[in-house]
Amino acid sequence: MQATRYVMGLGAALMLSGAVNAGATLDAVKSKGFVQCGVSTGLPGFSSADDKGRFTGIDVDMCRAVAAAIFGDAEKVKYNPLTAKERFTALQSGEIDMLPRNTTWTYTRDTSLGLNFTGVNYYDGQGFLVTKNLGVKSALEMDGASFCIQAGTTTELNLADYFRSNKMNYTPITFDTSDQTIKAFEAGRCDALTSDQSQLYALRIKLSDPKSAVVLPEVISKEPLGPVVRQGDDEWFNIVKWSLYAMVNAEELGVTSANVDEMKAGSADPNVRRLLGVEGVKGEWMGLPDDWGYNIIKQVGNYGEAFDRNVGAGSALGIARGLNALWSKGGLQYAPPIR
Amino acid sequence: MATEHYSQDSTGKVPLWRQPTFRAIVFQVLLVLCILAFGNFLLSNTLQNMEQRGITTGFGFLDNAAGFGILQSLIPYDETYTYGRTFVVGLLNTLLVAALGIFFATFLGFFIGVARLSHNWLVARLATVYIETFRNIPLLLQIMFWYFAVLRPLPLPRQSLSIGDAVFLNNRGLFVPRPIAEDGFGLVVAALLLAIVGAVVLARWARKRQEASGQQFPTGLSAFALIVGLPLLTYWVSGSPLHWDNPVLGGFNFRGGLEVIPELAALVLALSIYTAAFIAEAVRSGIQSVSHGQTEAAYALGLRPRVTLKLVIIPQAMRVIIPQLTSQYLNLTKNSSLATAIGYPDLVNVFAGTTLNQTGQAVEVIAMTMGVYLLISLVISLFMNWYNKRNQLVER
Ligand SMILES: N[C@@H](CCC(=O)N[C@@H](CS)C(=O)NCC(=O)O)C(=O)O
């Protein structure tokens, strides 16, 4: 079993190794020549492999951004597809260097697993997917219903909370992967599939008839999804955190993959010049070359581009920016300045 | 040996450190100490490292509220119970599948094993095809197959198939009335126990009598009549102290009654069918290990084929069958952890799955899970070894 392998790996790592120290991850990544990235086992828009084995998605773009920042080459990434159950152990054991896998930032995960969340690359909330002919308009009408969910997720907990606080009964049917979950839903084993809302849209396009299912209006939880790293290596933490911030700042400053060369050569805006490493700040403070920000934007694009391409208007999911719009446009995406 | 003589002291005794047995004991003790010390080093180093990395350790989490629901539980459970409770719930679900699987696989396996040796060409061929098919398809695929084969054709709860107003079948499971005991039902249970004891005594007496006088007694039939008849009679006399709780459709699904979820059905089906193929082979090899001369001798003595099978062949075949049966039971129990692929809430799905992930205490959870599987396996093999001892040929 895959999960057991990760736990064994964790055991071995913990038994024999000494303390972790700052800088260890970057050194290891540089010497092996790529970033090992933990992603989902297949969630269109977030991380999924196409038929040629190429991974795409907004989470995958986080890996690519970090690789671009370090190596100046966004392709230097290897991916581990992980189920919800396996993900934290895989990170703790050192099997992967970072975990951008639609993972909700919670108190327990941040404080008791020896892990750190580096930011939020997607603000989400839990919703419900039901078949149209069930005729349900709201989750509050679903007393006694069965729900297909995925093991080891915040979804399991929110569902229990929601039904308890509304004094309703429910039956959970818990699977390991999203593929099994959606298959069981399609086979009629449950009345509804519940998960983060973005993932409902992503899973819906896997149905043989996507139009047969609808997403209910309720959002029953806060799901800030973001990349996770091991605790104790602040340098690596900074690299992943600022890779995301660089993408958000770039969108705010109007720097895109298309105009970044022009901006680098000609922009007089000191914010842009710092972002692209032309003046002011040094990459070496994170152990990186000065043009790390330029490389991210050039090869991966800014946050808005990544959003549109993977989950937004330019994708099969067509999700509106909503909470994920920039703060200046009524959303929550806000990055500290690069200076 | 010359050296031994050489080292003897004046009294003719060999000094302690020269004695092979003493040295062997010393070395073994030293080895055990080394292993313990190494184990202790690994453990303390692990704990220290976990602490340094900010990973919570210890078993304190077992007392925290779990906060998630579980599909099927044999004991009271909801999200307000503790993580420790989820362990018990998962364990019981695993034991349920293992027990049901072992029961059905044994029956089916014996049946098919005997069928494979049948003189009827068609029956023997069918048994061979069964064995070769189910033995050679990966179990995981079979589980998935049965799950979706069971699930897909079944209707939604509102269009359930039903027998009267009591039994309903739909894609949420099979719903049957649940018997609820009233005052006085204890009597029926007591009658059943009494009948079982009576049947055992009867069997002993019949055997003794037959050994002494050669007279036969219809033990099987009378034991059956006793075990079924006595409780029924008590039930009737004491005024039917039982009522049935029928499942009723309410909202999305049935409430009340007894529910068999499709995950359980599919898993038991797949495990029994798969393991039965191996058991059948064990049974065949056992029967074939008894030389044909024995059958001929029995026939020559005038025993009928059925009696020959029962009294001559099976007891001898069991010696070959039981060790193989043990390992099949162990396999079945361990294979039941594939449950998680179809969402059956066994120990691996609930405890090594959700609980592990919600608490993040992978090392503790996996250690507990492995410990329990080890324990179950040991118990099964101890029992089977005991049973095997009893069945071995007593050389006279
Ligand atoms: N955000 C939630 C849920 C994450 C999650 O795993 N969601 C499922 C949706 S059904 C998923 O992404 N599955 C993809 C996979 O199994 O690889 C969490 O962090 O616990």
XYZ file of C-alpha atoms in Angstrom, chain A residues 1 3-4 7-8 10-11 13-20 83-89 92-94 108-109 111-115 133-134 136 141-146 149-158 160-161 163-164 169-176 180 183-184 186-191 230-231, chain B residues 38 41-43 45-47 49-57 66-72 78-80 83 144 147-148 151-152 154 156-158 171-173 250-253 255 259 261-263 337 339-345 348-350 352-363 366-367 370:
148
model
C 0.000 0.000 0.000
C 0.318 5.038 2.312
C 2.237 2.455 4.306
C 4.805 5.996 6.745
C 7.735 3.587 6.546
C 8.760 8.703 7.583
C 9.759 6.167 10.210
C 13.746 9.284 8.150
C 12.905 10.026 11.755
C 14.770 7.095 13.252
C 18.108 7.653 11.668
C 18.423 11.307 10.757
C 19.323 14.214 12.941
C 17.777 17.671 13.053
C 16.592 19.533 9.969
C -4.376 10.924 -2.289
C -5.657 13.118 0.501
C -4.619 10.435 2.983
C -1.037 10.163 1.829
C -0.136 13.786 1.348
C 1.103 14.919 4.775
C 3.124 11.798 5.481
C 6.935 14.860 6.484
C 9.052 11.940 5.301
C 10.914 14.088 2.772
C -4.314 21.394 13.369
C -2.382 20.939 10.170
C 0.598 23.483 14.276
C 0.705 19.772 14.999
C 2.041 18.089 11.871
C 5.432 19.735 11.685
C 4.315 21.567 8.552
C -33.473 14.798 -11.024
C -33.120 14.555 -7.248
C -33.157 19.320 -4.261
C -33.504 19.662 2.425
C -31.105 16.737 2.626
C -31.877 15.270 6.032
C -31.089 11.533 5.906
C -29.217 11.653 2.612
C -25.991 9.799 1.737
C -16.671 12.015 0.232
C -12.953 11.566 0.263
C -11.020 10.136 3.220
C -8.667 12.347 5.171
C -10.144 15.664 4.096
C -11.629 18.629 5.884
C -14.749 17.702 3.889
C -15.441 14.798 6.248
C -15.283 17.079 9.267
C -17.324 19.948 7.818
C -20.341 16.158 10.249
C -20.357 19.683 11.739
C -25.418 18.131 9.898
C -24.887 18.202 13.615
C -28.826 12.884 9.869
C -26.554 11.782 7.088
C -24.611 8.757 5.845
C -20.997 9.256 4.746
C -19.417 6.924 2.176
C -15.712 7.524 2.223
C -13.314 6.797 -0.645
C -9.575 7.184 -1.162
C -13.574 6.428 -6.859
C -17.650 6.834 -9.881
C -19.693 5.903 -6.836
C -22.331 8.287 -10.844
C -23.396 4.745 -9.922
C -26.016 6.254 -7.627
C -24.477 5.084 -4.361
C -24.984 8.494 -2.801
C -27.429 11.360 -3.165
C 8.078 21.156 6.169
C 8.532 23.197 9.302
C 19.208 -0.694 19.352
C 17.916 3.994 20.453
C 15.693 4.042 17.356
C 12.588 4.786 19.388
C 15.742 9.073 18.381
C 12.442 8.952 16.489
C 10.548 10.663 19.276
C 13.273 13.974 15.946
C 9.498 14.205 15.788
C 9.513 16.716 18.589
C 12.245 18.720 16.938
C 10.243 18.836 13.729
C 7.139 19.964 15.520
C 5.196 16.738 14.938
C 2.880 15.873 17.814
C 3.583 12.469 19.327
C -13.139 12.416 16.146
C -15.612 14.777 14.479
C -16.327 12.632 11.434
C -19.031 10.121 10.583
C -18.606 6.420 9.762
C -20.794 4.530 7.312
C -21.301 1.382 9.343
C -21.309 9.327 15.984
C -18.951 12.222 15.370
C -18.875 13.176 19.057
C -10.550 8.666 17.910
C -14.346 -3.396 -7.848
C -19.114 -3.474 -6.145
C -20.213 -1.945 -9.388
C -24.540 -1.335 -7.390
C -25.346 -0.351 -10.940
C -30.103 -1.722 -8.428
C -32.889 4.118 -6.253
C -34.496 3.918 -2.791
C -37.831 5.229 -4.022
C -28.580 0.758 -4.325
C -28.194 1.858 -0.720
C -28.341 -1.701 0.499
C -38.461 8.149 4.913
C -37.095 10.990 2.836
C -33.927 9.807 1.123
C -33.675 6.297 2.417
C -34.979 3.942 8.386
C -29.239 -2.800 6.850
C -24.653 -1.987 2.874
C -23.507 -2.789 -0.687
C -19.868 -2.289 0.297
C -7.931 -4.353 4.011
C -11.997 -2.694 1.578
C -10.806 0.851 1.423
C -10.942 0.777 -2.387
C -14.732 0.635 -2.289
C -15.238 2.697 0.827
C -16.102 -0.099 3.251
C -15.213 1.316 6.676
C -7.551 0.541 7.322
C -10.200 2.819 5.867
C -11.342 4.369 9.130
C -5.286 4.089 9.171
C -7.163 6.340 6.752
C -9.278 9.096 8.135
C -8.028 9.072 11.709
C -4.415 9.007 10.589
C -4.997 11.933 8.326
C -7.087 14.030 10.664
C -4.611 13.649 13.524
C -1.455 13.414 11.443
C -0.057 10.859 13.894
C 1.030 8.425 11.244
C 3.618 6.540 13.231
C 0.222 2.600 11.654
C 1.930 0.911 14.599
C -0.044 -3.353 12.186
